Amino acid sequence: RAARAAAAVLRGGLEPPAEVAYRDGEVYLPTLGLLRLGEPGTEGRAALHATGEGYAVVRAGRTEHRFGPAAGDARWLPVRTWQPGPQQPPVALEDLDPYRNCFARPPRLR
């Protein structure tokens, strides 16, 4: 739930930072992407906030790194989109969602 709220805050460019917990070193932000904040097996909390060029992570009171559309950070995997046609809006392919495995066969990894 916190990740959905954080994604809404970031996507909307809202002022307050969004607090999120990360597990196994990652936090998934629906409609935005997957952010790697640590090594596999690590857990913690971070504050995410919108910036003019994308988003930033704040931990222990200091900005650690920026991520998002223009950041080019290897720790950031944005949600991919599919363009169904020239006049159609893009469709988000939520292939990073850790809870998307609801079928008999597991989904392929990205």
Coordinates of C-alpha atoms in Angstrom, one line a residue:
R1 CA 0.0 0.0 0.0
A2 CA 2.8 2.4 0.8
A3 CA 4.4 1.7 -2.5
R4 CA 1.2 2.6 -4.3
A5 CA 0.9 5.8 -2.3
A6 CA 4.5 6.6 -3.1
A7 CA 4.0 6.0 -6.8
A8 CA 1.0 8.4 -6.7
V9 CA 3.0 11.1 -4.9
L10 CA 6.0 10.8 -7.3
R11 CA 3.8 10.6 -10.4
G12 CA 1.9 13.6 -9.3
G13 CA 5.0 15.6 -8.5
L14 CA 3.6 16.3 -5.0
E15 CA 5.7 18.1 -2.4
P16 CA 5.7 15.7 0.6
P17 CA 8.2 12.9 0.6
A18 CA 6.8 9.4 0.4
E19 CA 8.1 6.9 3.0
V20 CA 8.6 3.3 1.7
A21 CA 9.9 0.1 3.1
Y22 CA 12.2 -2.0 0.9
R23 CA 12.7 -5.7 1.1
D24 CA 15.4 -7.8 -0.5
G25 CA 17.0 -4.5 -1.5
E26 CA 14.2 -3.5 -3.8
V27 CA 11.0 -1.5 -3.8
Y28 CA 8.4 -1.8 -6.6
L29 CA 6.5 1.4 -7.4
P30 CA 3.4 0.5 -9.4
T31 CA 3.1 2.3 -12.8
L32 CA 6.7 3.6 -12.4
G33 CA 9.2 0.8 -12.0
L34 CA 11.6 -1.1 -9.6
L35 CA 14.2 0.7 -7.5
R36 CA 17.2 -1.2 -6.1
L37 CA 18.1 0.4 -2.8
G38 CA 20.5 -2.3 -1.4
E39 CA 21.9 -5.7 -1.8
P40 CA 19.7 -8.8 -2.0
G41 CA 18.6 -9.7 1.5
T42 CA 18.7 -6.1 2.9
E43 CA 15.7 -4.3 4.3
G44 CA 15.1 -0.8 5.4
R45 CA 13.1 2.4 4.9
A46 CA 13.6 5.3 2.6
A47 CA 11.9 8.6 1.6
L48 CA 11.3 9.2 -2.0
H49 CA 10.4 12.6 -3.5
A50 CA 9.8 14.3 -6.8
T51 CA 12.5 16.5 -8.3
G52 CA 12.4 18.6 -11.5
E53 CA 14.2 15.8 -13.5
G54 CA 12.6 12.7 -11.9
Y55 CA 12.8 11.4 -8.3
A56 CA 15.3 11.2 -5.5
V57 CA 16.0 8.8 -2.6
V58 CA 16.6 10.2 0.9
R59 CA 18.0 7.9 3.6
A60 CA 19.6 9.0 6.9
G61 CA 18.6 12.6 6.2
R62 CA 20.7 13.0 3.0
T63 CA 19.9 12.6 -0.7
E64 CA 21.6 9.4 -1.9
H65 CA 20.8 9.3 -5.6
R66 CA 18.3 10.4 -8.2
F67 CA 16.4 8.1 -10.4
G68 CA 13.6 8.3 -13.0
P69 CA 13.1 9.0 -16.6
A70 CA 16.2 11.0 -17.3
A71 CA 18.5 9.8 -14.6
G72 CA 20.2 6.8 -16.3
D73 CA 20.7 5.0 -13.0
A74 CA 21.4 1.2 -13.3
R75 CA 19.5 0.8 -10.0
W76 CA 16.3 2.0 -11.6
L77 CA 14.2 -0.3 -13.9
P78 CA 11.3 1.7 -15.4
V79 CA 8.0 0.1 -16.3
R80 CA 8.0 -0.7 -20.0
T81 CA 5.2 0.4 -22.2
W82 CA 3.6 -0.9 -25.4
Q83 CA 2.2 1.5 -28.1
P84 CA -0.9 -0.2 -29.6
G85 CA -1.1 2.2 -32.5
P86 CA 0.1 5.7 -33.7
Q87 CA -3.0 7.5 -32.2
Q88 CA -3.3 5.3 -29.1
P89 CA -2.0 6.0 -25.6
P90 CA 0.8 3.7 -24.3
V91 CA -0.1 0.8 -22.1
A92 CA 2.1 0.0 -19.1
L93 CA 3.5 -3.5 -19.0
E94 CA 3.7 -4.2 -15.3
D95 CA 6.3 -7.0 -15.7
L96 CA 8.2 -5.9 -12.6
D97 CA 5.4 -6.4 -10.1
P98 CA 6.6 -9.0 -7.6
Y99 CA 2.9 -10.1 -7.0
R100 CA 2.0 -10.8 -10.6
N101 CA 2.4 -14.6 -10.3
C102 CA -1.2 -15.6 -10.0
F103 CA -1.3 -18.3 -12.7
A104 CA -0.3 -22.0 -12.8
R105 CA 2.9 -21.2 -14.5
P106 CA 5.3 -18.5 -13.2
P107 CA 5.8 -15.5 -15.4
R108 CA 9.1 -15.1 -17.2
L109 CA 11.6 -12.8 -15.7
R110 CA 12.4 -9.5 -17.5

